[in-house]
Coordinates of C-alpha atoms and ligand atoms in Angstrom, one line a residue:
M1 CA -0.6 3.8 19.7
D2 CA 2.8 4.6 21.3
V3 CA 4.4 7.7 19.9
K4 CA 7.3 8.2 21.4
G5 CA 6.5 7.4 24.7
V6 CA 3.4 9.1 24.8
H7 CA 0.1 7.1 25.2
I8 CA -2.6 8.3 22.4
E9 CA -5.5 6.4 21.7
T10 CA -5.9 6.3 18.0
H11 CA -7.9 3.1 18.0
P12 CA -11.9 3.3 17.0
R13 CA -13.7 3.0 20.4
E14 CA -15.5 -0.4 21.6
G15 CA -19.2 -0.4 20.4
E16 CA -21.4 0.6 17.7
P17 CA -19.4 3.1 14.9
L18 CA -21.2 6.6 15.6
V19 CA -22.5 6.5 12.2
R20 CA -22.8 3.1 10.5
A21 CA -22.4 2.8 7.1
G22 CA -24.8 0.2 6.4
R23 CA -25.2 -2.3 3.6
P24 CA -25.7 -1.3 0.4
D25 CA -29.1 -2.7 -1.4
P26 CA -28.3 -5.6 -3.7
C27 CA -28.4 -3.8 -7.5
T28 CA -27.5 -2.9 -11.0
V29 CA -25.3 -0.6 -12.1
V30 CA -26.2 0.7 -15.7
L31 CA -23.2 3.0 -16.8
F32 CA -23.3 5.4 -19.7
G33 CA -20.1 6.0 -21.0
A34 CA -18.6 2.4 -20.0
T35 CA -15.5 2.6 -22.4
G36 CA -14.4 6.2 -21.3
D37 CA -11.8 7.7 -19.2
L38 CA -13.4 8.1 -15.9
A39 CA -15.0 4.4 -16.1
Q40 CA -11.2 2.8 -17.2
R41 CA -9.0 5.1 -14.7
K42 CA -11.7 5.7 -11.5
L43 CA -15.3 3.7 -11.8
F44 CA -14.1 0.5 -12.7
P45 CA -11.4 0.4 -10.3
A46 CA -13.3 1.8 -7.3
L47 CA -16.1 -1.5 -8.1
F48 CA -13.1 -3.7 -8.2
E49 CA -11.6 -2.8 -5.4
L50 CA -14.9 -2.7 -3.6
D51 CA -14.9 -6.2 -4.5
R52 CA -11.8 -7.1 -3.8
A53 CA -12.9 -6.0 -0.2
G54 CA -16.0 -7.9 -0.1
L55 CA -18.0 -4.5 0.1
L56 CA -20.2 -5.1 -3.0
P57 CA -23.2 -6.7 -2.2
E58 CA -23.4 -9.8 -2.9
H59 CA -26.2 -9.4 -5.9
F60 CA -24.7 -7.1 -7.9
A61 CA -24.3 -6.7 -11.3
V62 CA -22.6 -3.7 -14.4
V63 CA -24.5 -3.4 -17.4
A64 CA -22.2 -0.9 -19.9
F65 CA -24.5 1.1 -22.7
S66 CA -22.3 1.9 -25.2
R67 CA -22.1 3.4 -28.2
S68 CA -19.5 1.4 -29.7
A69 CA -20.4 -2.0 -30.2
L70 CA -19.0 -4.3 -28.0
D71 CA -20.1 -8.0 -27.1
D72 CA -20.1 -9.2 -23.4
T73 CA -16.2 -10.5 -24.1
A74 CA -14.6 -7.9 -25.9
F75 CA -16.5 -5.2 -23.0
R76 CA -15.0 -7.9 -20.1
A77 CA -11.5 -7.8 -22.2
H78 CA -11.6 -3.8 -22.1
V79 CA -12.3 -3.5 -18.3
K80 CA -9.4 -6.2 -17.9
A81 CA -7.3 -4.2 -19.6
G82 CA -8.2 -1.0 -17.7
L83 CA -8.0 -2.7 -14.1
E84 CA -4.7 -4.0 -14.8
K85 CA -3.0 -0.4 -15.4
F86 CA -5.7 1.7 -13.0
A87 CA -6.7 -0.9 -10.0
R88 CA -5.9 0.7 -6.5
T89 CA -4.1 -3.0 -6.1
Q90 CA -1.4 -4.7 -8.1
P91 CA -0.6 -6.8 -9.7
L92 CA -4.5 -7.9 -10.5
D93 CA -5.7 -10.2 -7.8
E94 CA -7.0 -12.6 -10.5
A95 CA -9.9 -14.3 -7.7
T96 CA -11.6 -10.9 -7.6
W97 CA -11.0 -10.6 -11.4
Q98 CA -12.8 -14.1 -12.0
R99 CA -15.6 -13.3 -9.4
F100 CA -15.8 -9.6 -11.2
A101 CA -16.0 -10.5 -14.9
P102 CA -19.3 -12.6 -15.1
R103 CA -21.1 -9.5 -13.3
L104 CA -20.4 -6.9 -16.5
E105 CA -22.4 -7.6 -19.6
G106 CA -22.7 -5.3 -22.6
V107 CA -25.1 -3.3 -24.2
S108 CA -24.3 -1.3 -27.4
G109 CA -26.7 1.6 -29.3
A110 CA -26.9 4.9 -30.1
Y111 CA -28.4 7.6 -27.3
D112 CA -31.0 8.8 -29.9
D113 CA -32.3 5.4 -30.4
P114 CA -35.6 3.9 -28.5
Q115 CA -35.0 1.0 -29.3
S116 CA -31.8 0.7 -28.0
F117 CA -33.3 1.4 -24.9
V118 CA -36.2 -1.3 -25.6
R119 CA -33.0 -4.0 -25.8
L120 CA -31.9 -2.2 -22.9
R121 CA -34.3 -2.7 -20.7
E122 CA -34.8 -6.4 -21.9
R123 CA -31.2 -7.3 -20.5
L124 CA -31.6 -5.2 -17.5
T125 CA -35.2 -8.0 -16.9
Q126 CA -32.9 -10.8 -17.5
V127 CA -30.1 -9.6 -15.3
S128 CA -32.4 -8.7 -12.3
Q129 CA -33.4 -12.2 -12.7
K130 CA -29.9 -13.8 -13.2
Q131 CA -28.0 -11.9 -10.5
K132 CA -31.1 -11.5 -8.2
T133 CA -30.2 -7.5 -7.8
G134 CA -33.9 -7.0 -6.7
D135 CA -34.6 -4.9 -9.8
N136 CA -32.8 -2.3 -7.9
Q137 CA -30.8 0.3 -11.1
L138 CA -28.7 2.7 -10.6
Y139 CA -28.0 4.4 -13.6
Y140 CA -24.4 6.1 -13.7
L141 CA -23.9 9.1 -16.7
A142 CA -20.2 9.3 -17.3
T143 CA -20.9 10.9 -20.2
P144 CA -20.1 14.9 -21.4
A145 CA -23.3 17.1 -20.3
S146 CA -24.2 17.4 -23.8
T147 CA -25.1 13.9 -23.9
F148 CA -27.7 13.7 -20.9
P149 CA -31.2 15.4 -22.2
Q150 CA -31.1 12.4 -25.1
I151 CA -30.1 9.7 -22.4
L152 CA -32.7 10.8 -19.9
K153 CA -35.6 11.3 -22.5
G154 CA -34.3 7.6 -23.5
L155 CA -34.6 6.1 -20.3
A156 CA -37.9 8.0 -19.4
D157 CA -39.7 6.9 -22.6
S158 CA -38.9 3.4 -22.1
G159 CA -40.1 3.3 -18.7
L160 CA -36.7 2.5 -16.7
L161 CA -36.5 5.9 -14.8
T162 CA -39.2 6.8 -13.1
R163 CA -40.5 9.6 -10.6
Q164 CA -40.2 8.2 -6.9
T165 CA -40.6 10.6 -3.9
D166 CA -40.5 8.1 -1.2
P167 CA -36.6 7.3 -0.1
G168 CA -37.9 3.9 1.0
H169 CA -39.3 3.0 -2.6
H170 CA -38.4 -0.6 -3.7
P171 CA -37.5 -1.3 -6.4
W172 CA -35.5 1.6 -6.4
R173 CA -34.2 4.2 -9.3
R174 CA -31.2 6.4 -8.9
L175 CA -28.9 8.5 -11.0
V176 CA -25.4 9.8 -10.6
I177 CA -24.0 12.4 -13.1
E178 CA -20.6 13.7 -12.8
K179 CA -19.5 17.5 -12.8
P180 CA -19.7 20.0 -14.8
F181 CA -23.0 21.0 -14.0
G182 CA -24.0 23.1 -15.8
H183 CA -21.7 25.9 -17.9
D184 CA -22.9 29.0 -15.9
L185 CA -26.1 29.7 -14.0
E186 CA -28.3 29.6 -16.7
S187 CA -27.7 26.3 -17.8
A188 CA -27.1 24.8 -14.4
K189 CA -31.0 25.7 -13.9
A190 CA -32.2 24.6 -17.4
L191 CA -30.0 21.0 -16.0
N192 CA -31.5 20.9 -13.3
R193 CA -35.1 21.8 -15.2
E194 CA -34.4 18.5 -16.9
L195 CA -33.7 16.6 -14.2
F196 CA -36.6 17.1 -12.3
S197 CA -38.6 16.6 -15.6
V198 CA -38.1 12.6 -15.2
L199 CA -36.6 12.6 -11.0
D200 CA -37.3 14.0 -7.6
E201 CA -34.1 15.1 -6.5
R202 CA -34.2 12.7 -3.7
Q203 CA -33.3 10.0 -7.3
I204 CA -30.8 12.0 -8.1
F205 CA -26.8 12.2 -6.6
R206 CA -24.4 14.6 -8.2
I207 CA -20.7 13.7 -7.7
D208 CA -18.1 15.8 -6.2
H209 CA -15.1 13.3 -5.7
Y210 CA -13.8 15.9 -3.2
L211 CA -16.0 15.2 -0.6
G212 CA -15.0 11.2 -1.1
K213 CA -11.8 12.5 -0.1
E214 CA -11.4 10.4 3.7
T215 CA -9.3 14.6 4.2
V216 CA -12.2 15.9 3.5
Q217 CA -14.8 13.9 5.6
N218 CA -12.6 14.7 8.3
I219 CA -13.2 18.4 8.5
L220 CA -16.8 18.2 10.4
V221 CA -15.2 15.0 12.6
F222 CA -12.6 17.6 13.3
R223 CA -14.3 20.9 13.9
F224 CA -17.2 19.2 15.8
A225 CA -15.9 16.3 17.3
N226 CA -13.2 18.2 19.5
A227 CA -13.7 21.1 21.4
I228 CA -10.9 23.2 21.7
F229 CA -10.9 24.3 18.0
E230 CA -15.0 25.4 17.7
P231 CA -14.0 28.7 20.1
L232 CA -11.4 29.2 18.3
W233 CA -13.2 29.0 14.5
N234 CA -14.7 32.7 13.8
R235 CA -13.0 36.2 13.2
Q236 CA -12.3 37.0 17.1
H237 CA -9.4 34.5 16.4
I238 CA -9.1 33.8 12.6
D239 CA -6.9 36.1 10.3
H240 CA -7.9 34.3 7.2
V241 CA -8.4 31.3 5.6
E242 CA -6.2 29.9 3.0
I243 CA -7.6 27.2 0.6
T244 CA -4.6 26.0 -2.3
A245 CA -5.5 23.0 -4.7
A246 CA -1.9 22.9 -6.4
E247 CA -0.9 20.5 -9.4
T248 CA 1.5 19.4 -10.7
I249 CA 0.0 17.8 -13.9
G250 CA -1.2 19.2 -17.1
V251 CA -3.8 19.2 -18.7
E252 CA -2.9 15.7 -19.9
G253 CA -4.8 15.4 -23.0
R254 CA -8.3 16.9 -21.7
G255 CA -6.9 19.6 -23.6
G256 CA -10.6 20.3 -25.9
F257 CA -12.7 19.5 -22.8
Y258 CA -10.2 22.2 -20.4
D259 CA -10.1 24.2 -22.7
E260 CA -14.4 24.7 -22.2
T261 CA -13.4 24.7 -19.1
G262 CA -10.8 26.5 -17.0
V263 CA -9.9 25.7 -13.5
I264 CA -12.5 28.4 -12.1
R265 CA -15.9 25.9 -13.4
D266 CA -13.1 22.6 -13.4
M267 CA -12.2 22.8 -9.8
V268 CA -13.4 26.4 -7.4
Q269 CA -17.8 26.1 -8.8
N270 CA -17.2 22.4 -7.1
H271 CA -14.9 21.1 -5.1
L272 CA -12.6 24.1 -3.8
L273 CA -16.5 25.7 -2.8
Q274 CA -17.3 22.5 -1.2
V275 CA -14.5 22.5 1.0
L276 CA -14.8 26.2 1.9
A277 CA -18.4 25.7 3.0
L278 CA -17.2 22.5 5.3
C279 CA -14.9 24.9 7.1
A280 CA -17.0 28.4 7.5
M281 CA -20.4 26.3 7.8
E282 CA -22.3 26.3 11.4
P283 CA -22.6 22.8 13.5
P284 CA -25.6 21.1 12.1
V285 CA -28.6 19.9 14.0
S286 CA -27.5 16.0 13.3
F287 CA -25.0 15.0 10.8
G288 CA -27.9 13.6 8.2
A289 CA -27.6 14.2 4.9
E290 CA -30.2 17.3 4.7
D291 CA -29.0 18.6 8.1
I292 CA -25.3 19.2 6.2
R293 CA -26.0 20.3 3.2
D294 CA -28.8 22.9 4.6
E295 CA -25.8 24.4 6.3
K296 CA -23.9 24.1 3.7
N297 CA -25.7 25.7 1.5
K298 CA -26.5 28.5 3.9
V299 CA -23.0 29.2 3.8
F300 CA -22.9 29.6 -0.3
R301 CA -26.2 31.8 0.3
A302 CA -23.4 34.2 2.5
L303 CA -21.0 34.0 0.4
R304 CA -20.5 38.1 -0.8
P305 CA -21.3 38.3 -4.7
V306 CA -18.0 39.6 -6.4
E307 CA -19.2 41.1 -10.0
G308 CA -18.3 43.5 -13.5
T309 CA -14.7 46.0 -12.6
D310 CA -14.7 44.5 -9.0
V311 CA -13.5 41.1 -10.2
A312 CA -9.6 42.2 -10.9
D313 CA -9.6 43.2 -7.9
H314 CA -10.5 40.3 -6.4
V315 CA -9.6 37.6 -8.6
V316 CA -6.3 37.0 -10.1
V317 CA -6.4 35.1 -13.5
G318 CA -3.2 32.6 -15.2
Q319 CA -2.4 30.8 -17.9
Y320 CA 0.7 28.3 -18.1
Q321 CA 2.9 29.2 -20.9
G322 CA 2.8 26.3 -23.7
Y323 CA -1.3 25.5 -22.6
A324 CA -2.5 27.0 -26.1
Q325 CA 0.1 24.5 -28.2
E326 CA -2.0 21.7 -25.6
K327 CA -3.8 19.3 -28.4
G328 CA -7.4 20.4 -28.1
V329 CA -7.0 24.0 -26.9
K330 CA -7.8 26.5 -29.5
P331 CA -5.0 28.9 -30.5
G332 CA -4.8 31.9 -29.1
S333 CA -7.5 30.9 -25.9
R334 CA -7.8 33.3 -22.7
T335 CA -9.2 30.3 -20.6
P336 CA -7.3 30.1 -17.5
T337 CA -5.3 27.5 -15.7
Y338 CA -5.3 29.1 -13.0
V339 CA -7.3 30.7 -10.4
A340 CA -6.2 32.9 -7.1
L341 CA -9.9 34.7 -5.0
R342 CA -10.3 36.7 -2.2
M343 CA -13.5 35.7 -1.3
H344 CA -15.8 36.9 2.0
V345 CA -18.2 35.2 3.9
D346 CA -21.3 37.3 4.8
S347 CA -22.2 35.8 8.2
W348 CA -21.8 36.6 11.7
R349 CA -18.8 34.4 12.2
W350 CA -17.0 35.6 9.3
Q351 CA -17.7 38.9 8.9
G352 CA -13.8 40.6 8.4
V353 CA -12.5 37.2 7.4
P354 CA -11.1 37.1 4.3
F355 CA -11.1 33.6 2.1
Y356 CA -7.7 33.2 -0.3
V357 CA -8.4 30.0 -3.0
R358 CA -6.5 29.1 -5.2
A359 CA -5.5 26.4 -7.9
G360 CA -4.1 25.9 -10.9
K361 CA -2.0 23.6 -13.0
N362 CA 1.2 23.0 -13.9
L363 CA 2.6 24.1 -10.5
K364 CA 5.6 23.9 -8.9
R365 CA 3.9 21.4 -6.3
R366 CA 1.0 18.6 -5.9
M367 CA -0.7 20.3 -2.6
T368 CA -4.7 20.7 -1.5
E369 CA -5.0 21.8 2.1
V370 CA -6.5 24.5 3.7
S371 CA -5.2 26.6 6.6
I372 CA -6.5 28.3 8.7
H373 CA -4.5 31.3 9.9
F374 CA -5.1 33.4 13.1
K375 CA -4.6 36.1 14.5
S376 CA -1.4 37.4 16.6
V377 CA -0.9 37.5 19.8
P378 CA -2.4 40.9 21.3
V379 CA 0.4 41.7 23.1
G380 CA 4.3 42.3 22.1
L381 CA 5.5 40.5 25.3
F382 CA 8.8 39.7 23.4
S383 CA 9.5 42.5 21.7
G384 CA 13.1 44.5 22.4
E385 CA 15.4 45.7 21.6
G386 CA 16.4 42.4 19.1
A387 CA 15.0 41.1 16.4
T388 CA 13.0 38.2 17.9
C389 CA 9.2 40.3 18.1
Q390 CA 10.1 40.0 14.3
R391 CA 9.9 36.8 14.3
L392 CA 6.8 35.7 16.1
Q393 CA 4.4 33.6 13.5
P394 CA 1.2 33.2 14.7
N395 CA 0.1 30.4 14.7
V396 CA -1.5 28.6 11.6
L397 CA -3.6 24.9 11.5
T398 CA -3.4 23.3 7.9
L399 CA -5.8 20.7 7.5
R400 CA -3.9 18.5 4.9
I401 CA -5.6 16.8 1.9
Q402 CA -3.4 15.1 0.2
P403 CA -0.8 14.4 -0.2
R404 CA 1.4 13.1 3.1
E405 CA -2.8 13.2 4.9
G406 CA -3.0 14.7 7.9
I407 CA -3.9 17.8 9.6
A408 CA -0.5 20.0 11.3
L409 CA -0.4 22.8 13.6
S410 CA 2.5 25.2 14.5
F411 CA 2.9 27.5 17.1
E412 CA 6.0 29.1 19.2
S413 CA 8.4 27.5 21.3
K414 CA 11.2 28.6 22.9
V415 CA 14.9 27.3 21.5
P416 CA 16.6 25.8 24.6
G417 CA 19.5 28.1 26.0
E418 CA 20.1 30.5 28.2
D419 CA 18.2 33.5 25.5
V420 CA 15.0 33.7 25.2
N421 CA 14.4 32.9 21.4
I422 CA 11.5 31.7 19.6
A423 CA 11.0 29.8 16.8
G424 CA 8.7 28.1 15.0
V425 CA 7.7 24.4 15.8
T426 CA 5.1 22.0 14.3
M427 CA 2.4 19.4 16.3
D428 CA 1.8 17.3 13.0
F429 CA -0.7 14.2 12.6
N430 CA 0.0 12.0 9.6
Y431 CA -2.9 9.6 8.6
A432 CA -0.5 6.7 6.9
E433 CA 1.3 7.0 11.0
S434 CA -1.8 6.8 13.0
F435 CA -4.3 4.6 11.2
A436 CA -2.9 1.1 10.0
K437 CA -4.9 1.1 6.7
P438 CA -5.2 2.4 4.3
V439 CA -7.0 5.6 2.8
P440 CA -9.7 4.7 0.6
E441 CA -10.2 6.1 -2.9
A442 CA -13.4 9.2 -2.8
Y443 CA -15.3 6.5 -5.2
E444 CA -15.2 3.8 -3.6
R445 CA -17.0 5.6 -0.8
L446 CA -19.4 7.5 -2.7
L447 CA -20.0 4.3 -5.4
L448 CA -21.4 2.4 -1.8
D449 CA -22.9 5.3 -1.0
C450 CA -25.4 5.2 -4.1
M451 CA -25.9 2.6 -3.5
R452 CA -27.2 3.0 0.0
G453 CA -29.4 5.8 -0.5
N454 CA -27.3 7.8 1.5
A455 CA -26.7 12.1 -0.2
T456 CA -25.0 13.3 2.3
L457 CA -21.5 13.7 0.0
F458 CA -23.4 14.8 -3.1
A459 CA -24.3 18.0 -4.2
R460 CA -28.1 19.0 -3.7
Q461 CA -29.7 21.0 -6.5
D462 CA -29.6 24.6 -4.0
S463 CA -25.9 24.1 -3.4
V464 CA -25.5 23.7 -6.8
E465 CA -26.8 26.7 -7.9
Q466 CA -25.8 28.9 -5.5
A467 CA -22.0 28.1 -6.0
W468 CA -23.1 28.6 -9.9
A469 CA -24.7 31.8 -9.1
Y470 CA -21.2 33.0 -7.3
V471 CA -18.9 32.4 -10.0
T472 CA -20.8 33.5 -13.3
P473 CA -20.6 37.2 -13.1
I474 CA -16.6 36.0 -12.0
L475 CA -16.2 33.8 -15.4
R476 CA -18.2 36.5 -17.4
A477 CA -16.0 39.8 -16.0
I478 CA -13.3 37.4 -17.2
E479 CA -13.9 36.5 -20.1
S480 CA -15.2 40.2 -21.2
G481 CA -11.4 41.2 -20.9
E482 CA -13.6 43.5 -17.4
G483 CA -12.2 41.3 -15.2
G484 CA -8.9 42.0 -16.4
S485 CA -6.1 40.2 -17.7
V486 CA -4.9 36.6 -18.5
H487 CA -1.6 36.6 -16.2
T488 CA 1.1 33.8 -17.6
Y489 CA 3.5 31.8 -15.7
A490 CA 5.9 29.5 -16.4
P491 CA 5.1 25.8 -16.0
G492 CA 6.5 24.0 -12.6
S493 CA 6.4 27.7 -11.0
A494 CA 4.2 28.6 -8.4
G495 CA 1.6 31.0 -10.5
P496 CA 1.7 33.7 -11.6
E497 CA 2.9 37.1 -10.2
A498 CA 0.0 39.3 -9.8
A499 CA -1.6 36.2 -7.0
A500 CA 1.2 37.0 -4.4
S501 CA 0.3 40.8 -5.1
L502 CA -3.8 39.8 -4.0
M503 CA -2.2 39.2 -0.8
A504 CA 0.5 41.3 -0.1
R505 CA -1.9 44.2 -0.3
S506 CA -3.2 43.5 2.6
G507 CA 0.2 42.4 4.5
R508 CA -0.4 38.5 3.7
R509 CA 1.3 36.1 1.8
W510 CA 0.3 32.6 0.6
T511 CA 1.9 29.4 2.0
P512 CA 4.5 28.4 -0.3
L513 CA 3.9 25.7 -3.0
Ligands
BG6_601 C1 -11.1 16.9 -11.1 C2 -10.6 17.9 -12.6 O1 -12.4 17.0 -11.0 O2 -10.4 16.7 -10.5 C3 -9.2 18.0 -12.4 O3 -11.1 17.6 -13.7 C4 -8.4 17.6 -11.5 O4 -9.1 18.7 -13.8 C5 -9.4 16.3 -10.7 O5 -7.5 17.2 -11.9 C6 -8.1 16.8 -9.1 O6 -8.6 15.4 -8.5 P1 -7.4 15.1 -7.3 O7 -8.4 14.0 -6.2 O8 -6.6 14.7 -8.1 O9 -7.0 16.7 -6.6

């Protein structure tokens, strides 16, 4: 494309893509929790959009297992009502709906009733013949984690889910589960034991929707497909790394769930540690799922533990004013809705480079980004009598995950004129301007990857447990009060004041929201 007279090649290169996504296999998605919020807001809209774009397998069906008694007609009407609100392309494309609707079927039953699973099995046999799905089945548990053991047992006892150690096995059985994968290290291990009693790790797809975001996937391409950044990507040149996930929304009717969860389990244990790992990992041997996941796991293993009274020194938690009055929240709740952490990755590359991570709800601005703050120039060539030297700002590379998806690099420039005056300027890459196509929704990509059997963008057992091993002592200290107090902050603010001090102690400051 031509940007203001400069020719920049942004078209895909001729020939085959470096990694071809491949066609998804024919299959039936067996959805538990089909009338729930996740299914309505994310899963059906994603499947519908894939169908609209012609990306679903030709032979495909959804069988929804639901505790509410819904026949096919009522179930389809429910799905359509959700799509009218949440589908990515509006108004709803009627031609796609006409194709999509007959692929949806509903079975009702109870999770603890073996007969329900027998009925499900019979229906799946019929659907497989009718829709020619080759009997491949993708089980999706969009239900609270407390229901997993019962559902797993029902599926295993009825012979629907069986262990398959060969990833090339057909017809295949795969299982998708949603976070939170446990409540702490112990329960995460118990959940994994439960899963392994029925399945092989290669059949389990743990969804972390951050990994499905284009901008998060681009972290690895940015780092390893460009020669100029990687030599600087280490303790010699980087002063600190800042990762922010700020939201303007509050708990949005999920008070009951959120009050049991809190921001560390909701955002840090999964999304933000995954982003940190992608920024901090070593180059993988290949772009294969296990090679990438091996390198990420090494980062989790290298996280310096923070526990006991040390937590107050490294972690600041806050709760927005008015949280305790939200529906479903316990009076007097201490659940944090904001957290700021100073973390260290004890590896050769990152020794002495702090990672500052913050996340919160009801903040001033919606902004998820990673900022790599480079070191200051070694010699103050521009220092002198005037104040110019004071204004020199170290370079910052910002990976904007959302919104305004893109990457920016700030640097110093001479202000035109006879004096030597210096100002900060920015080089800015923007997805929307550079690529004339919309960025797909994370769930669309992730659902297709499950149907392809590609686990690269999913969390592996060891990483999930390592991430819990890091956050569990922090959670314990905060819950017991040993980790300091829960500060309050005004809705719409930048978070608690104490978070600023966490950085200020070392002469740094957060990027303003
Ligand atoms: C979810 C959390 O996993 O991620 C929510 O449960 C949070 O509390 C959401 O709002 C943020 O996702 P996104 O894609 O809007 O950044």
